[in-house]
Coordinates of C-alpha atoms and ligand atoms in Angstrom, one line a residue:
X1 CA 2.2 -7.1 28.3
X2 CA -1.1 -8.0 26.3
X3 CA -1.6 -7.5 22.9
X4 CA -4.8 -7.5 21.3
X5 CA -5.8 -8.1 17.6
X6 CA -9.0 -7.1 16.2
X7 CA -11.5 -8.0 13.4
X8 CA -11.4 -5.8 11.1
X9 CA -14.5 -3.2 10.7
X10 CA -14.0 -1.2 7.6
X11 CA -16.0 -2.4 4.2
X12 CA -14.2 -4.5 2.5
X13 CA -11.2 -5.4 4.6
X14 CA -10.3 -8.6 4.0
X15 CA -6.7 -8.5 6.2
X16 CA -6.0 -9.4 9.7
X17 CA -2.9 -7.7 11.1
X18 CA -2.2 -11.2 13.2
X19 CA -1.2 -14.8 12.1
X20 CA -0.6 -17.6 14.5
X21 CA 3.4 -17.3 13.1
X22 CA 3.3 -13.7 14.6
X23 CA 1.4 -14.8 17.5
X24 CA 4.0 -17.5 18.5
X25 CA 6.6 -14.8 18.1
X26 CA 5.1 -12.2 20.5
X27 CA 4.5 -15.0 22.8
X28 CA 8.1 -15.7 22.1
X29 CA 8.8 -12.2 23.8
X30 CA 6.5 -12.9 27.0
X31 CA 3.7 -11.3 25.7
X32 CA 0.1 -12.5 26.1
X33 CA -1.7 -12.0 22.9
X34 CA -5.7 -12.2 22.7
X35 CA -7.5 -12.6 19.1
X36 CA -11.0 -11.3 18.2
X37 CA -13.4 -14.7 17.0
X38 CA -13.2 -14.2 13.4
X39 CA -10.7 -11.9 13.1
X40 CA -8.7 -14.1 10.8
X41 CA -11.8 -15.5 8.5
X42 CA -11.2 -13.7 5.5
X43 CA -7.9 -14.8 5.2
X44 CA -8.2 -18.0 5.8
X45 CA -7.0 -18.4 9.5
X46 CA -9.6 -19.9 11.5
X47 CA -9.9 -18.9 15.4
X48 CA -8.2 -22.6 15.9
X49 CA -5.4 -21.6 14.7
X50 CA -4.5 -18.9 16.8
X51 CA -5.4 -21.1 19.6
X52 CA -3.4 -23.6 18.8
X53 CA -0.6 -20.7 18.8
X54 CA -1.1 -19.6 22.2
X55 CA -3.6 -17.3 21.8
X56 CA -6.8 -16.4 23.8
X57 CA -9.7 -16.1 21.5
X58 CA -12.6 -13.6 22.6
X59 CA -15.2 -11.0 21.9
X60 CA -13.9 -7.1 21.2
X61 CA -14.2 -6.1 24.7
X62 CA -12.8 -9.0 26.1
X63 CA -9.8 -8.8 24.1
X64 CA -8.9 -5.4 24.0
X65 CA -9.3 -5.2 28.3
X66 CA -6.0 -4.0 30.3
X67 CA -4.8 -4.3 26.3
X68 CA -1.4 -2.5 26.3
X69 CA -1.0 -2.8 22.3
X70 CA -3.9 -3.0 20.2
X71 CA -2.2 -4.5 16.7
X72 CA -4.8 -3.1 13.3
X73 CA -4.8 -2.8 9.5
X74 CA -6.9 0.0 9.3
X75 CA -6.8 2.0 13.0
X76 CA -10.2 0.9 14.7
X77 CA -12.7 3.1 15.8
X78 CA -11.2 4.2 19.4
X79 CA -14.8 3.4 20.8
X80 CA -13.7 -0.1 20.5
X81 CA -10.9 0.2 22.4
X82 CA -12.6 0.9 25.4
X83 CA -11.1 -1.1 28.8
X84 CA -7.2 -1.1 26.8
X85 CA -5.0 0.7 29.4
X86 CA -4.2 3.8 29.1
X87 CA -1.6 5.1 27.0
X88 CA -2.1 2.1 25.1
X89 CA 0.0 1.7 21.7
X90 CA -2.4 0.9 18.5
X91 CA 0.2 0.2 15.3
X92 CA -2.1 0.3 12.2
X93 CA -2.5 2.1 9.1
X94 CA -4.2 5.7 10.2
X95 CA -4.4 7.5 6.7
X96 CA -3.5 10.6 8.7
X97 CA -3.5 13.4 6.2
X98 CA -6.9 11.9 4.9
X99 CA -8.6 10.9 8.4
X100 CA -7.6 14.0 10.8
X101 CA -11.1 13.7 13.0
X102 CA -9.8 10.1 13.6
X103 CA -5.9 11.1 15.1
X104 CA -7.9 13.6 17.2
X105 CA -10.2 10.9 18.6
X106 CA -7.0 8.9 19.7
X107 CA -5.2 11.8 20.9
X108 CA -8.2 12.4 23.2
X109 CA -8.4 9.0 24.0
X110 CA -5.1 9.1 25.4
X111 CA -4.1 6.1 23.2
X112 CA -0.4 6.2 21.6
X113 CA -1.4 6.2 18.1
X114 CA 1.7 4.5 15.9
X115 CA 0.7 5.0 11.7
X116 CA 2.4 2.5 9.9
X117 CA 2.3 4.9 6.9
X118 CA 4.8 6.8 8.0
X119 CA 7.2 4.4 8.8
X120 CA 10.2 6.2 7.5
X121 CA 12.3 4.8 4.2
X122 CA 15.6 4.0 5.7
X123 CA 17.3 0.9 5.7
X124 CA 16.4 -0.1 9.0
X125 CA 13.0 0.4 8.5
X126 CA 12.7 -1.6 5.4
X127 CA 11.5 -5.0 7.0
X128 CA 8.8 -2.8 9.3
X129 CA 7.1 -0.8 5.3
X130 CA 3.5 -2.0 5.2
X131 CA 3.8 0.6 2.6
X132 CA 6.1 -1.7 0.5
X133 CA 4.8 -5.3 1.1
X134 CA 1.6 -3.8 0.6
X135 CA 2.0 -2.4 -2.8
X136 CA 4.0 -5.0 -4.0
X137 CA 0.9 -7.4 -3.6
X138 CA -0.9 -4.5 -5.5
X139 CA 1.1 -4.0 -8.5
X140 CA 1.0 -7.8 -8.6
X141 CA -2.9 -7.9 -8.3
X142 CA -3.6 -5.1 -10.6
X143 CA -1.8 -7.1 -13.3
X144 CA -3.5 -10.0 -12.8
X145 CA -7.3 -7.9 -12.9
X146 CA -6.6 -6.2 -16.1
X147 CA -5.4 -9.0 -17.9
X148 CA -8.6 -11.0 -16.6
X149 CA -10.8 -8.4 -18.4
X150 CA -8.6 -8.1 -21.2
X151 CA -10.5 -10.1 -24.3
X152 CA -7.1 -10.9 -25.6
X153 CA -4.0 -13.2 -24.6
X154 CA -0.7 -11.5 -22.6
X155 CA 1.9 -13.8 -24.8
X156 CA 2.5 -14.0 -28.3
X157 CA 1.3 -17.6 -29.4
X158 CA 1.7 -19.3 -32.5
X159 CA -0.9 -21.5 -33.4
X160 CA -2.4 -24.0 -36.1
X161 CA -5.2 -21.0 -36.3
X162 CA -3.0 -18.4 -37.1
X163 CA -0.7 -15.7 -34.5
X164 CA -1.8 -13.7 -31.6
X165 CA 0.2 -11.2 -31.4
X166 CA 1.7 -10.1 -27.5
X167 CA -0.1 -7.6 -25.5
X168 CA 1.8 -4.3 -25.6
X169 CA 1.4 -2.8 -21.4
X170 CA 2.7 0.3 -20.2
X171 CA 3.1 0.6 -16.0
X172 CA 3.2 4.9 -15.3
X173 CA 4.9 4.9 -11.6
X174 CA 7.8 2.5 -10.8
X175 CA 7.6 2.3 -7.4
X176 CA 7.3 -1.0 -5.5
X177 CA 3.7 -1.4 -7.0
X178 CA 5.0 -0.3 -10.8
X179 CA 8.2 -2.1 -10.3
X180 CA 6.0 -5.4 -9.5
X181 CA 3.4 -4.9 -12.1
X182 CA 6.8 -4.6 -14.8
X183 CA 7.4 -8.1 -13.4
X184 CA 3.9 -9.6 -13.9
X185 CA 3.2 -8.6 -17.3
X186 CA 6.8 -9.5 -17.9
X187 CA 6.1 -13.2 -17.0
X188 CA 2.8 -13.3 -18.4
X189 CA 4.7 -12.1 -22.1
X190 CA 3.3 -8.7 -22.5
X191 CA 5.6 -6.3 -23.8
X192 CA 6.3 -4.3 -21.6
X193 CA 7.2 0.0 -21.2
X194 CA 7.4 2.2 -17.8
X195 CA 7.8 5.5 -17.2
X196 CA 7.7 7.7 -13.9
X197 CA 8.8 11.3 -12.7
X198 CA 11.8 9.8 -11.1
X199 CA 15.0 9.7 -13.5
X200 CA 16.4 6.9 -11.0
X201 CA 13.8 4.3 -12.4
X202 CA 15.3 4.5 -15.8
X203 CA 17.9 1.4 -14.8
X204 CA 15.4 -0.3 -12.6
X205 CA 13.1 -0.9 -15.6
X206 CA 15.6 -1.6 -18.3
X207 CA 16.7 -4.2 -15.4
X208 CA 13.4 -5.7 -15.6
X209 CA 13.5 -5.9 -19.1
X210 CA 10.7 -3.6 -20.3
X211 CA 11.1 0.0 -22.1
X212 CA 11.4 3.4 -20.6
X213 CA 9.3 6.0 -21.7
X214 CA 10.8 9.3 -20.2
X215 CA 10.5 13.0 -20.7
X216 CA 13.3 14.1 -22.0
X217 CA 15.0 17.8 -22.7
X218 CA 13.0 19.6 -19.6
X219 CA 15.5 21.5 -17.2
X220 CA 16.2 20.8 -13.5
X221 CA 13.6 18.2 -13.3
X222 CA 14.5 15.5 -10.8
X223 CA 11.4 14.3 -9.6
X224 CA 12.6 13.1 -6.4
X225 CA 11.8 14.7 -2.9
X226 CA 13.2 13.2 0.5
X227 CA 12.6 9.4 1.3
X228 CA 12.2 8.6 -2.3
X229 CA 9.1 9.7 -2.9
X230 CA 7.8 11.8 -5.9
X231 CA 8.0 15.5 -5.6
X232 CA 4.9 17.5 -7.4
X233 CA 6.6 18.5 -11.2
X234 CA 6.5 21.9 -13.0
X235 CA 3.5 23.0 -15.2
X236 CA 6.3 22.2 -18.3
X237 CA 7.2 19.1 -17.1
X238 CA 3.1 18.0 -16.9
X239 CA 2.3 19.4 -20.4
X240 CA 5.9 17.7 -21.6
X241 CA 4.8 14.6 -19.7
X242 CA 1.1 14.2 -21.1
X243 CA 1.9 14.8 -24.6
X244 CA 4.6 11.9 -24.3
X245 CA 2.2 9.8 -22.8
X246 CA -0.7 10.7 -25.5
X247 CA 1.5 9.6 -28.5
X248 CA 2.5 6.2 -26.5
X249 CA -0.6 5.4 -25.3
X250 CA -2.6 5.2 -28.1
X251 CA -0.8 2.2 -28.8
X252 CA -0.8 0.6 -25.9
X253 CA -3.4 -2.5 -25.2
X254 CA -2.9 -2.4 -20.5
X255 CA -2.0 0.5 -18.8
X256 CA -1.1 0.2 -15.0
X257 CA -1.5 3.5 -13.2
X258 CA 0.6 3.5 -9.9
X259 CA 1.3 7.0 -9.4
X260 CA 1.3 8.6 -5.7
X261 CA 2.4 11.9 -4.0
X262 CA 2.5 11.7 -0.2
X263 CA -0.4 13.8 1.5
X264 CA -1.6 15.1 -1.8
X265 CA -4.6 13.4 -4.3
X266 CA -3.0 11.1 -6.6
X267 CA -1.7 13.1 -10.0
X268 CA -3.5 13.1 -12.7
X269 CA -2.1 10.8 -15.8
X270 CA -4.3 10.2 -18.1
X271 CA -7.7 12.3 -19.5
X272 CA -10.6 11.4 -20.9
X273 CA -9.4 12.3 -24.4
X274 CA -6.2 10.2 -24.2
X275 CA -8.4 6.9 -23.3
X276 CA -10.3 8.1 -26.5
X277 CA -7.3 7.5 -28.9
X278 CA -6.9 3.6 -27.4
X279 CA -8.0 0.7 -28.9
X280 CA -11.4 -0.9 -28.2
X281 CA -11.1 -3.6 -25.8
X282 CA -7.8 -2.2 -24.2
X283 CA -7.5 -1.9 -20.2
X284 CA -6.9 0.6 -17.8
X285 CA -6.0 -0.5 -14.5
X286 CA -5.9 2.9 -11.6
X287 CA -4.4 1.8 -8.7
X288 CA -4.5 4.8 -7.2
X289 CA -8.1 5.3 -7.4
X290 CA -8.7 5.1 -3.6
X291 CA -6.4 8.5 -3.7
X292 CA -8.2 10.2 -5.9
X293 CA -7.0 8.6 -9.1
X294 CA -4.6 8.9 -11.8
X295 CA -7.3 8.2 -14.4
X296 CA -10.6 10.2 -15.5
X297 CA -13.7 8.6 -15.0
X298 CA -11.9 6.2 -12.4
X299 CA -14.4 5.1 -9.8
X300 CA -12.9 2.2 -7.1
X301 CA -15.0 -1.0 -7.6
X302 CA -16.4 -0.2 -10.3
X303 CA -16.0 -1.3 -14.1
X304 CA -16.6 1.7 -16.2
X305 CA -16.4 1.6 -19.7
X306 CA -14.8 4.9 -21.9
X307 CA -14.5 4.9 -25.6
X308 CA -14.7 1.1 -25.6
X309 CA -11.9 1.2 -22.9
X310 CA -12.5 -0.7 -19.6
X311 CA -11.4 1.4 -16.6
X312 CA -10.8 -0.3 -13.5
X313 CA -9.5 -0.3 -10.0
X314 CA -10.0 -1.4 -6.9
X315 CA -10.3 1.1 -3.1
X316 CA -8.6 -1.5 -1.5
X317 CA -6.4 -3.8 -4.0
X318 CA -3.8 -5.7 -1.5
X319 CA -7.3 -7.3 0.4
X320 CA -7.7 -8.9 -3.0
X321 CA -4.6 -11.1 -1.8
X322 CA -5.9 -11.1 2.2
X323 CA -3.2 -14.4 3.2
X324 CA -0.4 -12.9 2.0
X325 CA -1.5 -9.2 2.3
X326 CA -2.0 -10.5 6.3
X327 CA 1.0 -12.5 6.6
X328 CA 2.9 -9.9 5.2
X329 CA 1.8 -7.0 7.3
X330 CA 1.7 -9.1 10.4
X331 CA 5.6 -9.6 9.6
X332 CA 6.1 -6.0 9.3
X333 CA 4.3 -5.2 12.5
X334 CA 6.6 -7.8 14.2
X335 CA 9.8 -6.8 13.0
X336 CA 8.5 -3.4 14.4
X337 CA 7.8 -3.6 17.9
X338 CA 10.3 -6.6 18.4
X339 CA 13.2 -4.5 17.2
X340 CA 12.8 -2.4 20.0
X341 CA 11.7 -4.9 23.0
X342 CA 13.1 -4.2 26.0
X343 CA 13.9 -7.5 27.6
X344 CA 13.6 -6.2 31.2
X345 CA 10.4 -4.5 31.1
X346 CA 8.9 -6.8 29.0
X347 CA 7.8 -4.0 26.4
X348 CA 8.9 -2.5 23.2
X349 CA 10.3 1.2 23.7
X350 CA 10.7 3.2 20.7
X351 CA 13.7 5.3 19.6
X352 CA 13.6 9.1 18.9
X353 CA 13.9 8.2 15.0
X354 CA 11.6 5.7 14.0
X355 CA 9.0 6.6 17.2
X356 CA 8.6 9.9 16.4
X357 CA 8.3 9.2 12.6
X358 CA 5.2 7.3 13.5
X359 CA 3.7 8.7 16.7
X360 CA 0.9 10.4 15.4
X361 CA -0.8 10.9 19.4
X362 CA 0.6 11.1 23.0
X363 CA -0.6 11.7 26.2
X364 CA -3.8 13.5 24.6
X365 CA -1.6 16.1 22.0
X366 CA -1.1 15.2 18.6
X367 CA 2.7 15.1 18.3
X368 CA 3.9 14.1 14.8
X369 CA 5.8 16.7 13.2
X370 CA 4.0 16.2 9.6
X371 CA 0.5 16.8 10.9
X372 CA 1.5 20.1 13.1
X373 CA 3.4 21.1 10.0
Ligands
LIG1 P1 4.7 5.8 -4.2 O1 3.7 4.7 -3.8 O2 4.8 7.0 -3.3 O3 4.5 6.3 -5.7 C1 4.4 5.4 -6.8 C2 5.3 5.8 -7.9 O4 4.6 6.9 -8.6 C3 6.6 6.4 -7.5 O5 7.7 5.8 -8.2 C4 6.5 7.9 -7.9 O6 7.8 8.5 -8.3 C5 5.6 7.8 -9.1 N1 4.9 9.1 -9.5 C6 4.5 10.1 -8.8 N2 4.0 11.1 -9.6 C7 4.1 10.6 -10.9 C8 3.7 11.2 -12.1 N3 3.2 12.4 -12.2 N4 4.0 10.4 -13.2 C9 4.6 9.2 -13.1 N5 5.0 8.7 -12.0 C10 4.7 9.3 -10.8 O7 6.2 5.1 -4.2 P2 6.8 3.8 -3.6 O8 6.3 2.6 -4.3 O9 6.5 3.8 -2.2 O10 8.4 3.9 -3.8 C11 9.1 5.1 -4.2 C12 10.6 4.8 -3.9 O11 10.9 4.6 -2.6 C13 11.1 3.6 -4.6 O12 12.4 3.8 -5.2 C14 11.2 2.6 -3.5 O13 12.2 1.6 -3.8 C15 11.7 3.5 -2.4 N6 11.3 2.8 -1.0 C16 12.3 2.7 -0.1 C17 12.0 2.1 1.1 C18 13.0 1.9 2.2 O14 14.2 2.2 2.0 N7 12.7 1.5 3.4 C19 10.7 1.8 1.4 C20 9.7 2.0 0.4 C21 10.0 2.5 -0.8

């Protein structure tokens, strides 16, 4: 059984989905595992590293021969993975609503394409979500960005010179990236309100100490689909939801935008005329501005600068944080394929619930049920 791990190729890509940790623990299992030179650079894990873990450090086609997993952050080009064996599983992150010439290419390949994204949310699964330990970095990061740009201090402080008075941040989506981002601003002293589409956050940000800001009064609106994720709301509940959100965030000096719908572009939150009524100076932080974004005028990478309002976000926030971002995702892709090793045949073999939530390609069809669907 050889695995192979990859430099990654996309622009700006900072992650590695291997650490030497990992590495000792798929040797652990009997595999071999083989590490493209530099693959770990850009966070911070020399090629010695791996070595010293056991692993066999080489060029692209020299790690990926007679490869039967290929391990990824973002699913390489198959041309790459030319001399793996065929049938070969690649476990990365696929994008495969956004990216369907790509599934097609591995499906034609004949590689076993496994997309982390759609790991599914069960209990099980929880220590195998990129999704989660990706976003938590995120909502962490995005925090710290906005408040870097901010002209003004997070914390109330008293001083000889007279008060600053505390930031006032509002976090719209309380997921595991809006939950996080609560926490950050928390501990930096902001004060701190959430709101989201799902009624269930309610207690999760009052437990976090910060305020929620909910649309109240609008009939049958639940906001939650299958999994936990958000369902798409009524035309009442957006108008009810972005007049709430224009009377709050006029006041408001950060606003984290985490908002997400499954295979859809991101929602949007926030207008051009609503950043109109902020103060000068405040910050607008879109996470979701690789999805489309949850903010007008978003543009990923880019400062732009509304009204006297910074807007910001970045297409690829967790590589901001490429150590833990890697060391994280590397874990998650462990837990994976070692929860299902098959001592005997020395290779993991995936059960009907979890493998067919994230078996995208198979021996040359597209198979997942959400992209036939
Ligand atoms: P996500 O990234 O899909 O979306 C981010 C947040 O945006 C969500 O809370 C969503 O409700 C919210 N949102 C969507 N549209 C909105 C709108 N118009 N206005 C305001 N908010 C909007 O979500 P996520 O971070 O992946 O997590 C969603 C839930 O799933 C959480 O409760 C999380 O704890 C749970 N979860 C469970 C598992 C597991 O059990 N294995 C794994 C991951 C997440």
């Amino acid at each position: 059984m050889r695995i192979a791990v990859l430099k990654e190729r996309a622009a700006g890509e900072r992650r590695v989905a291997a650490t030497p940790e990992t590495v000792r623990k798929f040797i652990g299992l009997g595999a071999d595992l083989a590490v493209e030179s530099g693959a770990g650079e850009n966070a911070a894990i020399p090629d010695s590293a791996y070595a010293d873990a056991g692993a066999q450090i080489g060029t692209a086609p020299q790690v990926v021969k007679d490869a039967d997993i290929v391990l990824g952050i973002q699913a390489p080009d198959p041309a790459i993975l030319q001399g793996a064996r065929k049938g070969a599983f690649v476990a990365a992150l696929f994008d495969p609503f956004g990216n369907a010439d790509l599934v097609q290419a591995y499906a034609e390949g004949g590689f076993e394409a496994l997309s982390m994204e759609f790991m599914p949310r069960i209990t099980r699964a929880q220590s195998m979500d990129v999704l989660s330990s990706q976003s938590n970095l995120a909502g962490y990061k995005a925090v710290l960005a906005a408040a870097d740009t901010y002209g003004r201090a997070f914390p109330m402080m008293m001083t000889a010179a007279g008060t600053v008075s505390a930031a006032k941040a509002f976090i719209m989506g309380v997921g595991v990236a809006g939950l996080q981002a609560i926490a950050t601003a928390r501990r930096l002293g902001a004060q701190v309100s959430a709101t989201d589409v799902r009624s269930a956050t309610k207690e999760q940000i009052q437990s976090l100490g910060a305020k929620p800001i909910f649309v109240e009064n609008v009939a049958g609106i639940e906001g939650e689909g299958s999994g936990g994720y958000a369902t798409e709301m009524s035309e009442e509940y957006q108008k009810a939801q972005a007049e709430l959100v224009s009377s709050h965030i006029a006041r408001q000096d950060i606003v984290i935008t985490t908002a997400l719908i499954p295979g859809r572009a991101a929602p949007r939150l926030i207008s051009d005329a609503q950043i109109a009524t902020m103060r000068p100076g405040s910050v607008i932080f879109d996470l979701a501005v690789a999805q489309g974004g949850n903010v007008e005028g978003s543009v990923p990478d880019e400062i732009v600068v509304r009204h006297g309002v910074t807007i910001m976000g970045y297409s690829n926030t967790p590589s901001h944080l490429a150590a833990d971002a890697s060391a994280l995702f590397s874990r998650n892709l462990f837990n994976f394929l070692s929860a299902f090793w098959d001592k005997e045949q020395g290779r993991p073999l995936l059960d009907e619930e979890i493998g067919n939530a994230v078996r995208l390609t198979q021996d040359g069809a597209i198979v997942n049920d959400r992209l036939k669907g």
